[in-house]
Structure formats: C-alpha cells, structure tokens
mmCIF file with all atom_site columns, C-alpha atoms in Angstrom:
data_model
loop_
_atom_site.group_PDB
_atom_site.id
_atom_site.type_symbol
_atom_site.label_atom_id
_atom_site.label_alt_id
_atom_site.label_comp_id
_atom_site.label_asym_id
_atom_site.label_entity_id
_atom_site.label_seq_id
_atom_site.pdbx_PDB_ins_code
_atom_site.Cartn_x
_atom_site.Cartn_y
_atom_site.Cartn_z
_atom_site.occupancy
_atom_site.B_iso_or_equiv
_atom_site.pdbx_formal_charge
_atom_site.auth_seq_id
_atom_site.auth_comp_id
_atom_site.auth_asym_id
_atom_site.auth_atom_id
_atom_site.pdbx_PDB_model_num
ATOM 1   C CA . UNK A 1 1   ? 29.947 13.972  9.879   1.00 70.00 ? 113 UNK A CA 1
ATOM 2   C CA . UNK A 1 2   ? 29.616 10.498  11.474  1.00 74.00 ? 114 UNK A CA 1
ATOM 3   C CA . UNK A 1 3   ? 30.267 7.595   9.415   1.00 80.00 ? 115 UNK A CA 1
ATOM 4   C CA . UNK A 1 4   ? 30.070 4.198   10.672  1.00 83.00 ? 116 UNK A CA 1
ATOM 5   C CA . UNK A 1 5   ? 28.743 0.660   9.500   1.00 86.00 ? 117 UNK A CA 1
ATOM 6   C CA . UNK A 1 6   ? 25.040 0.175   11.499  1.00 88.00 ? 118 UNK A CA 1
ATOM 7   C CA . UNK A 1 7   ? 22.788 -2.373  11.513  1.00 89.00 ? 119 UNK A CA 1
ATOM 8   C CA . UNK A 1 8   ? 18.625 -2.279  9.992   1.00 90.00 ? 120 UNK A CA 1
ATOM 9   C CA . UNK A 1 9   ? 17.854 -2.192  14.101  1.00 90.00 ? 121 UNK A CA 1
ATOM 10  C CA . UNK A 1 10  ? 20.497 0.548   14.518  1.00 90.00 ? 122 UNK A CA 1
ATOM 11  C CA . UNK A 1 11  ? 18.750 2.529   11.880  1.00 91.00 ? 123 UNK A CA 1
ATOM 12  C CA . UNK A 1 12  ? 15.066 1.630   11.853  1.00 91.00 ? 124 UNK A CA 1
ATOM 13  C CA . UNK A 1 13  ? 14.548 1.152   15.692  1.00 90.00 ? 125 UNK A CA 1
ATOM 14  C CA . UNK A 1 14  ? 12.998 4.502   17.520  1.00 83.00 ? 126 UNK A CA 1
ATOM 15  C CA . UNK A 1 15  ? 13.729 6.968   14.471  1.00 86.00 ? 127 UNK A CA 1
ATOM 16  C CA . UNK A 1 16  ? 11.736 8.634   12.350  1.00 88.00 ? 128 UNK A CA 1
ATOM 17  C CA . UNK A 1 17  ? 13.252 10.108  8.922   1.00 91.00 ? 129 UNK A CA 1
ATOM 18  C CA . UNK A 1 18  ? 11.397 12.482  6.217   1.00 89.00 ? 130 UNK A CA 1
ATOM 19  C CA . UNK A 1 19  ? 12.082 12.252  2.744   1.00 86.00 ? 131 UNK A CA 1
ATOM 20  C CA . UNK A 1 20  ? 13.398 15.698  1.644   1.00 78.00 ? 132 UNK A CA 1
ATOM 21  C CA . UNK A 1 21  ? 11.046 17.125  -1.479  1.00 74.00 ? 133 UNK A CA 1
ATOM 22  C CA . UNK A 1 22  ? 14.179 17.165  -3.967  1.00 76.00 ? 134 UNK A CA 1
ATOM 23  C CA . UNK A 1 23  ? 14.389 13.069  -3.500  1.00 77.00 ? 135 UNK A CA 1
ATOM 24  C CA . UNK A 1 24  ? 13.107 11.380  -6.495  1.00 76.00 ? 136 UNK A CA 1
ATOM 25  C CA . UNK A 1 25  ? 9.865  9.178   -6.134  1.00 84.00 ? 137 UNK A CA 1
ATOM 26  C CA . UNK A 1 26  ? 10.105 5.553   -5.048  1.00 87.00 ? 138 UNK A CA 1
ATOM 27  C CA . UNK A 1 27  ? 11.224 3.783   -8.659  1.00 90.00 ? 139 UNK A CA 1
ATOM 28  C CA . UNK A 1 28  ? 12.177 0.326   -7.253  1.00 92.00 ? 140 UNK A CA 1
ATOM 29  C CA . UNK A 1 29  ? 10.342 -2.330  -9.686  1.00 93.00 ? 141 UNK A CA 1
ATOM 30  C CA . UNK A 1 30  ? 10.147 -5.955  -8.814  1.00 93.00 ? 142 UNK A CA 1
ATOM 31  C CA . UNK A 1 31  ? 13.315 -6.615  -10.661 1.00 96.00 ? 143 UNK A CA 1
ATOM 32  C CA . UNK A 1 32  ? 14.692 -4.619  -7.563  1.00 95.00 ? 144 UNK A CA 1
ATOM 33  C CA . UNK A 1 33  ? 13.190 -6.403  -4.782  1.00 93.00 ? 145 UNK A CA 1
ATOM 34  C CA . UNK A 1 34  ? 13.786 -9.629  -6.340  1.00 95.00 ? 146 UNK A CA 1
ATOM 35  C CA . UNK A 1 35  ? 17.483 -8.441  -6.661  1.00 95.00 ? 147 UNK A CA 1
ATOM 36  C CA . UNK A 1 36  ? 17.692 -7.749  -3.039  1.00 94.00 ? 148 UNK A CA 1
ATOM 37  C CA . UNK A 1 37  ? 15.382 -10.647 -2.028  1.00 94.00 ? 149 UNK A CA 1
ATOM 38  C CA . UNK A 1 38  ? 17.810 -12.315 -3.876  1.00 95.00 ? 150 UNK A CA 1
ATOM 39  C CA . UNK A 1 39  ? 21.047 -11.090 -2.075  1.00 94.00 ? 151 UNK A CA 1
ATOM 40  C CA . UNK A 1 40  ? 19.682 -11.373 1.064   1.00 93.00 ? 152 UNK A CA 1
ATOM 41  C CA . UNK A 1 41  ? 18.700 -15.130 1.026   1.00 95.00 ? 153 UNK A CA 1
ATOM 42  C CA . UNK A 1 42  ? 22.246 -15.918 -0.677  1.00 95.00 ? 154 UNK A CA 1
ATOM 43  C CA . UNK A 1 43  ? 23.969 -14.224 2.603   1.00 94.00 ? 155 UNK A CA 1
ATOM 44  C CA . UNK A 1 44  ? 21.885 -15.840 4.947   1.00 94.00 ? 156 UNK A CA 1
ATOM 45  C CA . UNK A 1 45  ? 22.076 -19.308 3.062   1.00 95.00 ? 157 UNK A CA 1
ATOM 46  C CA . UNK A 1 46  ? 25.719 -18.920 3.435   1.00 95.00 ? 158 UNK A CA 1
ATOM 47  C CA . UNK A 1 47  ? 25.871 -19.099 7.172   1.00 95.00 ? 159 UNK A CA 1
ATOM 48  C CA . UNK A 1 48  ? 22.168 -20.943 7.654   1.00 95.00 ? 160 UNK A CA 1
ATOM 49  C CA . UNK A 1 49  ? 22.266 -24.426 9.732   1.00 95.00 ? 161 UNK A CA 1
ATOM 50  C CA . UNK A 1 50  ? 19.389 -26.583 10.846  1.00 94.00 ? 162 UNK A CA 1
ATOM 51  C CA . UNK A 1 51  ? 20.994 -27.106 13.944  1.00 96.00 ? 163 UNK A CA 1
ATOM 52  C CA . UNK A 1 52  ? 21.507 -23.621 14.606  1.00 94.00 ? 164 UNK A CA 1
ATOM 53  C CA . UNK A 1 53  ? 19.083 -22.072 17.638  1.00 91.00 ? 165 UNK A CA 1
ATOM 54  C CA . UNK A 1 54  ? 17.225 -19.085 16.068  1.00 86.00 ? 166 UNK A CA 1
ATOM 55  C CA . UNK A 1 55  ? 19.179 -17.009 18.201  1.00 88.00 ? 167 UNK A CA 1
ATOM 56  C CA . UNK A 1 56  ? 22.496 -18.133 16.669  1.00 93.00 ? 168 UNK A CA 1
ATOM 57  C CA . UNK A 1 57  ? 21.387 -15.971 13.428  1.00 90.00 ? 169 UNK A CA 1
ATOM 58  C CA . UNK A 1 58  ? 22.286 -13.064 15.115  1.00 88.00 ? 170 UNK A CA 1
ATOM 59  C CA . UNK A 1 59  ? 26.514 -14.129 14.714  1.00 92.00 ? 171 UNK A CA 1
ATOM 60  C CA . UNK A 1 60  ? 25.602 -14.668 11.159  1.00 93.00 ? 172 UNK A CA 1
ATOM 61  C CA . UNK A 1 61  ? 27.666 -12.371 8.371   1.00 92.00 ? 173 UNK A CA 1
ATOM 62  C CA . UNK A 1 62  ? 26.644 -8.577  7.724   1.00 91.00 ? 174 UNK A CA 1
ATOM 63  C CA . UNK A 1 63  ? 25.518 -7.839  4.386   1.00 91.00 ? 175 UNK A CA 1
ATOM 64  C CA . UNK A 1 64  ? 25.850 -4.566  2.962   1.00 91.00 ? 176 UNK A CA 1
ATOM 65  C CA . UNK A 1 65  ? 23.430 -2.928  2.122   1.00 90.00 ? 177 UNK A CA 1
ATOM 66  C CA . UNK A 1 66  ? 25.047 -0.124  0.622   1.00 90.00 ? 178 UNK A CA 1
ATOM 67  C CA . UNK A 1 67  ? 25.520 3.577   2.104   1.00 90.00 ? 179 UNK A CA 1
ATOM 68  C CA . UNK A 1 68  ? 22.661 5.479   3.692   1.00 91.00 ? 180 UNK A CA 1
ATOM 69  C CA . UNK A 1 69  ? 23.123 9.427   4.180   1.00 90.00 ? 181 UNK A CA 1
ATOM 70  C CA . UNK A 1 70  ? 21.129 10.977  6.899   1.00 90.00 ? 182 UNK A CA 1
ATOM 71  C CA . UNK A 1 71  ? 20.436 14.574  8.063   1.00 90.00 ? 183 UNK A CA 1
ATOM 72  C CA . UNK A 1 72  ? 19.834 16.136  11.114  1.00 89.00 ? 184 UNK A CA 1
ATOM 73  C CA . UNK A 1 73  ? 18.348 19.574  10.557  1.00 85.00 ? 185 UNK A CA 1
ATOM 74  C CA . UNK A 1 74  ? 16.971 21.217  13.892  1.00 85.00 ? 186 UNK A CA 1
ATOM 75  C CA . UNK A 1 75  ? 16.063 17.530  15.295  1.00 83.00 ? 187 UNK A CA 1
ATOM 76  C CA . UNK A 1 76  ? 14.768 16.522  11.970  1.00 87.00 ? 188 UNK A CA 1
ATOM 77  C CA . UNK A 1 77  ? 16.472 13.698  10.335  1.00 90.00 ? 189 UNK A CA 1
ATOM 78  C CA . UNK A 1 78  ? 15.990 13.423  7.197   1.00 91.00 ? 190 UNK A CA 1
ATOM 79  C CA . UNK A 1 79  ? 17.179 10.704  4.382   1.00 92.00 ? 191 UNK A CA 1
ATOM 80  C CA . UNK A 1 80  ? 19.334 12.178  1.737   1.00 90.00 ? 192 UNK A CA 1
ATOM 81  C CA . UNK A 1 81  ? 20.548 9.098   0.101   1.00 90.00 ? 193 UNK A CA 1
ATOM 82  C CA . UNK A 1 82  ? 19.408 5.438   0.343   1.00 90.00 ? 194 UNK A CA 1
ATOM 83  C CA . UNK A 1 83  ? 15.351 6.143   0.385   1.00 91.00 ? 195 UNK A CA 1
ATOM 84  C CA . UNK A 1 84  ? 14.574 3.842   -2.206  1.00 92.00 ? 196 UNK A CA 1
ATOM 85  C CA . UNK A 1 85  ? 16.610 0.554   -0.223  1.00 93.00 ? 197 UNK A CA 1
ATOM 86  C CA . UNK A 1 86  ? 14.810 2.090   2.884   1.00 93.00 ? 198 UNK A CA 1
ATOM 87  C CA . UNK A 1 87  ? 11.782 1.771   1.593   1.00 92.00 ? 199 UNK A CA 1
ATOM 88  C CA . UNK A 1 88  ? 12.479 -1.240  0.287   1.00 93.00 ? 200 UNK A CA 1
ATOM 89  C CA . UNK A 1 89  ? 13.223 -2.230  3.747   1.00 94.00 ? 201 UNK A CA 1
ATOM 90  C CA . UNK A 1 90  ? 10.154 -1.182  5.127   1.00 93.00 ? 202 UNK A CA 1
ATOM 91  C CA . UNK A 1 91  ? 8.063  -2.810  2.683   1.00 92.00 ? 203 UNK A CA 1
ATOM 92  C CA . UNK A 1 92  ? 9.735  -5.674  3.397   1.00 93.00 ? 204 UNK A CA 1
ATOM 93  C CA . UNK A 1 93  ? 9.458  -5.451  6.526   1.00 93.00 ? 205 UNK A CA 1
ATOM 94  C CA . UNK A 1 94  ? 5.512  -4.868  6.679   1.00 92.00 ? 206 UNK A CA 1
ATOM 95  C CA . UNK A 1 95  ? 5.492  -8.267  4.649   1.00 91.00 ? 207 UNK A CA 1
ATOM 96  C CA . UNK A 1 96  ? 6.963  -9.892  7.244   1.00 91.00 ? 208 UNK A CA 1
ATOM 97  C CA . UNK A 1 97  ? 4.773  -8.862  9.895   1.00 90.00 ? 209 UNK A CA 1
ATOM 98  C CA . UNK A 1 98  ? 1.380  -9.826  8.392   1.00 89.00 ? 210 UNK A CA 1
ATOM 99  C CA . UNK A 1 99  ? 2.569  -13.208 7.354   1.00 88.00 ? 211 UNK A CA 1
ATOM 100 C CA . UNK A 1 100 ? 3.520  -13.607 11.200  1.00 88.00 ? 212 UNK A CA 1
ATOM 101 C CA . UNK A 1 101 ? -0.091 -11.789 12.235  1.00 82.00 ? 213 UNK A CA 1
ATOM 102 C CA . UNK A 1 102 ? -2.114 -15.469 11.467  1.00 79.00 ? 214 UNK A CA 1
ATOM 103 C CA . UNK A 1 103 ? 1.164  -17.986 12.909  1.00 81.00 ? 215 UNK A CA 1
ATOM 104 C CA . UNK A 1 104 ? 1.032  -19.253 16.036  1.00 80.00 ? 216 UNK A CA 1
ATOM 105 C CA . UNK A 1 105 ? 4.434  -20.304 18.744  1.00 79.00 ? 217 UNK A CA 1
ATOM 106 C CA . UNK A 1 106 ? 7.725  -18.577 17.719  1.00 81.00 ? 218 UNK A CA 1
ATOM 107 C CA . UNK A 1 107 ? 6.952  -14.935 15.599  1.00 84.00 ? 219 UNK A CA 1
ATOM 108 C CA . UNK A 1 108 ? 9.404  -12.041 15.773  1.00 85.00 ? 220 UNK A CA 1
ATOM 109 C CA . UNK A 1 109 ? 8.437  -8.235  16.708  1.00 86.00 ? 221 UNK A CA 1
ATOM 110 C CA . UNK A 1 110 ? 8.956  -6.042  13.381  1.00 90.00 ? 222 UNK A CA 1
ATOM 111 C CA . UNK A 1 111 ? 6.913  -3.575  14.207  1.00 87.00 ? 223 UNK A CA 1
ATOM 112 C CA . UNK A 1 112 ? 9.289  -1.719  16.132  1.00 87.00 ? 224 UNK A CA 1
ATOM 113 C CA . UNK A 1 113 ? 11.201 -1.075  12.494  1.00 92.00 ? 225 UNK A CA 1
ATOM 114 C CA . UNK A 1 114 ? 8.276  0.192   10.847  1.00 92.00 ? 226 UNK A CA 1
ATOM 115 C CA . UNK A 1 115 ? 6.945  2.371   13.820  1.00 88.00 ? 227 UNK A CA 1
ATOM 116 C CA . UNK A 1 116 ? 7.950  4.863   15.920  1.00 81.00 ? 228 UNK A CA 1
ATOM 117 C CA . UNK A 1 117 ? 5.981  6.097   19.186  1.00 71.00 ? 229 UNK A CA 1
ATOM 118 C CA . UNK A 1 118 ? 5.833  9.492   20.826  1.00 68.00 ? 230 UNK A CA 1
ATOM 119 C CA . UNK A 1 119 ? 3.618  10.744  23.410  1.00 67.00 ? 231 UNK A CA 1
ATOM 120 C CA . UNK A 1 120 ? 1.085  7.961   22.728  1.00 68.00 ? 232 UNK A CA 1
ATOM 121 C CA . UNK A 1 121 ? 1.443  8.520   19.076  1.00 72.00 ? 233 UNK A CA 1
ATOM 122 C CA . UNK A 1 122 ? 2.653  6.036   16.414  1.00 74.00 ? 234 UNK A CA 1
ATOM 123 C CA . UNK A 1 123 ? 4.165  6.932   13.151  1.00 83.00 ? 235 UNK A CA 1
ATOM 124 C CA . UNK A 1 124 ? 5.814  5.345   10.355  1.00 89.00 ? 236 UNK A CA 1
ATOM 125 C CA . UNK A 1 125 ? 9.530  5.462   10.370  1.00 89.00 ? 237 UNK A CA 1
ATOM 126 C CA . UNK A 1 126 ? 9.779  6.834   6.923   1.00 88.00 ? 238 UNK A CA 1
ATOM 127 C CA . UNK A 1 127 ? 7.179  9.215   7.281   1.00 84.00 ? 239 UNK A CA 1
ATOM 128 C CA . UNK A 1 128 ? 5.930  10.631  3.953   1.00 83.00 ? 240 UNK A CA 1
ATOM 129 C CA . UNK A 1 129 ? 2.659  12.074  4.204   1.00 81.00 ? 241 UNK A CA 1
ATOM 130 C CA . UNK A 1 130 ? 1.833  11.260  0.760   1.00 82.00 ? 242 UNK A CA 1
ATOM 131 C CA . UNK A 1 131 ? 2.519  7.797   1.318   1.00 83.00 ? 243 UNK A CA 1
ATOM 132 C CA . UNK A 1 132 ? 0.627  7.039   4.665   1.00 82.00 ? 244 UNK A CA 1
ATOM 133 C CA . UNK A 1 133 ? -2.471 6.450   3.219   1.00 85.00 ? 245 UNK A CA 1
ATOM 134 C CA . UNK A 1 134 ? -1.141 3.559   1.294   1.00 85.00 ? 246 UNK A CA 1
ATOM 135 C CA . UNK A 1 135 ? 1.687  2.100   4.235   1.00 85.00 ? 247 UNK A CA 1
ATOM 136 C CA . UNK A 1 136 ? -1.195 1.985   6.393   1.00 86.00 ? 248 UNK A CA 1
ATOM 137 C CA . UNK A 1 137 ? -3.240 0.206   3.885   1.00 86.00 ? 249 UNK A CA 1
ATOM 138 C CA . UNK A 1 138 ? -0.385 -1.952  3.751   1.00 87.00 ? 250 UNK A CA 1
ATOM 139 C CA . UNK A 1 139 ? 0.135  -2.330  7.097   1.00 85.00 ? 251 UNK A CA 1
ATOM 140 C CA . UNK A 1 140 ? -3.616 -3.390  7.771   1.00 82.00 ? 252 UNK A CA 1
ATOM 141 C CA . UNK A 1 141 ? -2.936 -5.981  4.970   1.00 76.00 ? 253 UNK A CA 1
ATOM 142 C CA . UNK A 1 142 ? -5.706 -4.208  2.368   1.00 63.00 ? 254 UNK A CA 1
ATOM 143 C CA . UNK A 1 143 ? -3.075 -4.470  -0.160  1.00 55.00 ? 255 UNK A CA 1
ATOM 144 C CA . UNK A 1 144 ? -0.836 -6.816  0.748   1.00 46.00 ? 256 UNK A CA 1
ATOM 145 C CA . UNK A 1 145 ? -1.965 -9.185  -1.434  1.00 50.00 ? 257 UNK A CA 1
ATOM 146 C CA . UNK A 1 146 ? -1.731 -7.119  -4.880  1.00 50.00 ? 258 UNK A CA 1
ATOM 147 C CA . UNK A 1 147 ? 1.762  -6.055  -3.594  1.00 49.00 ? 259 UNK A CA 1
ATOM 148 C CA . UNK A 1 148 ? 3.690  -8.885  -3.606  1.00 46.00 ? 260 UNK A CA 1
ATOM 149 C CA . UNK A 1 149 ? 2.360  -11.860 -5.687  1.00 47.00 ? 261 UNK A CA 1
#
C-alpha cells in the first residue's frame, strides 16, 4: 500500500482508471459541485494577487480534496474510493476546456487530465464505457450548455 498526498496532475496526467461494477452510480447534484466550486475558489482567493504572474499560482496552498483509493489489478487501475470527486473533477475539467476552445492569447492545456493516449489512441481517463457516449458529447460541447447553467 502506497499512501501519499498527490496532486490533480499527479493523478489525472497519463492514467487511465475503470470504475469497478460494485461502485455506486455518479449521485453528485449541483448542491455538490457548487460545494466544491465553492471550496475551491475560497482556497484560491486566499492566496490570489493581481500582481501575481500566472505562474506564481503554482506556490499557492494545496487543498484537499479528500482521499482517493486506487487499485492496481494486473496493470489495471481501478478507482475504489473517490469516483464521484473524480468525476467531478473531470467534468470540471471538460468545462474548462471548451470555455478556453473560443479565447484567444493565454489558455491552459486540460486536455491532458481528461485524456489519455496509447498507440495513437485517446481515451478518457475515467473510462466507463457507459458513460463515453455522453463525456464525449460533453467534450464536443453538445451538452455543455444544459450541464452547467
């Protein structure tokens, strides 16, 4: 067992994870994401200058996100506990990247948290296959609009 404090990069970057069939269903309800919308804008508030370079966010305070259990069957990793702030995460995450798809100047590569490539193929990082039909809508911004307003 391996337990250690990592970062969304640390565990989003270059990794694919399944979603075991015993985990429940994604529940979180806006009330969630508002919650960690929320939390997130409080930490970064708390460190956030105007002077500061956008590269000076990168010293700013962790924020904990709260434990994530992984497991590596045969090369399979698989998420055992902390799917639903994963998701979260990635849905997040997606956001971000089609609000940056029509800005011009300074944007900042998300993709790389959301996908994974092998051999010339690119997959979700939480790869559900239940789900793909609908991150991919997401992705391609066919929903995006619905999702968060």
């Amino acid at each position: 067992m391996d337990a250690r404090a990592k970062s969304i990069h640390e565990t989003l970057h270059n990794a694919k994870y399944g979603i075991d069939y015993y985990q429940r269903e994604y529940k979180w309800e806006t009330k969630n994401i508002k919650e960690l919308l929320e939390d997130l804008e409080t930490k970064f508030s708390d460190n956030y200058d105007a002077n500061h370079e956008p590269r000076e966010v990168e010293n700013y305070d962790n924020y904990f996100l709260g434990s994530v259990v992984i497991s590596n069957k045969e090369g399979k990793k698989s998420i055992i506990d902390g799917q639903q702030r994963l998701t979260s995460l990635t849905l997040l995450l997606i956001y971000l990247h089609n609000i940056q798809k029509d800005r011009t100047g300074r944007t900042v590569n998300v993709s790389e948290l959301i996908f994974s490539g092998k051999y010339g193929n690119k997959d979700f990082n939480l790869f559900v296959e239940e789900r793909m039909e609908g991150m991919e809508a997401l992705f391609e911004k066919e929903l995006a609009s619905n999702i968060w307003n």
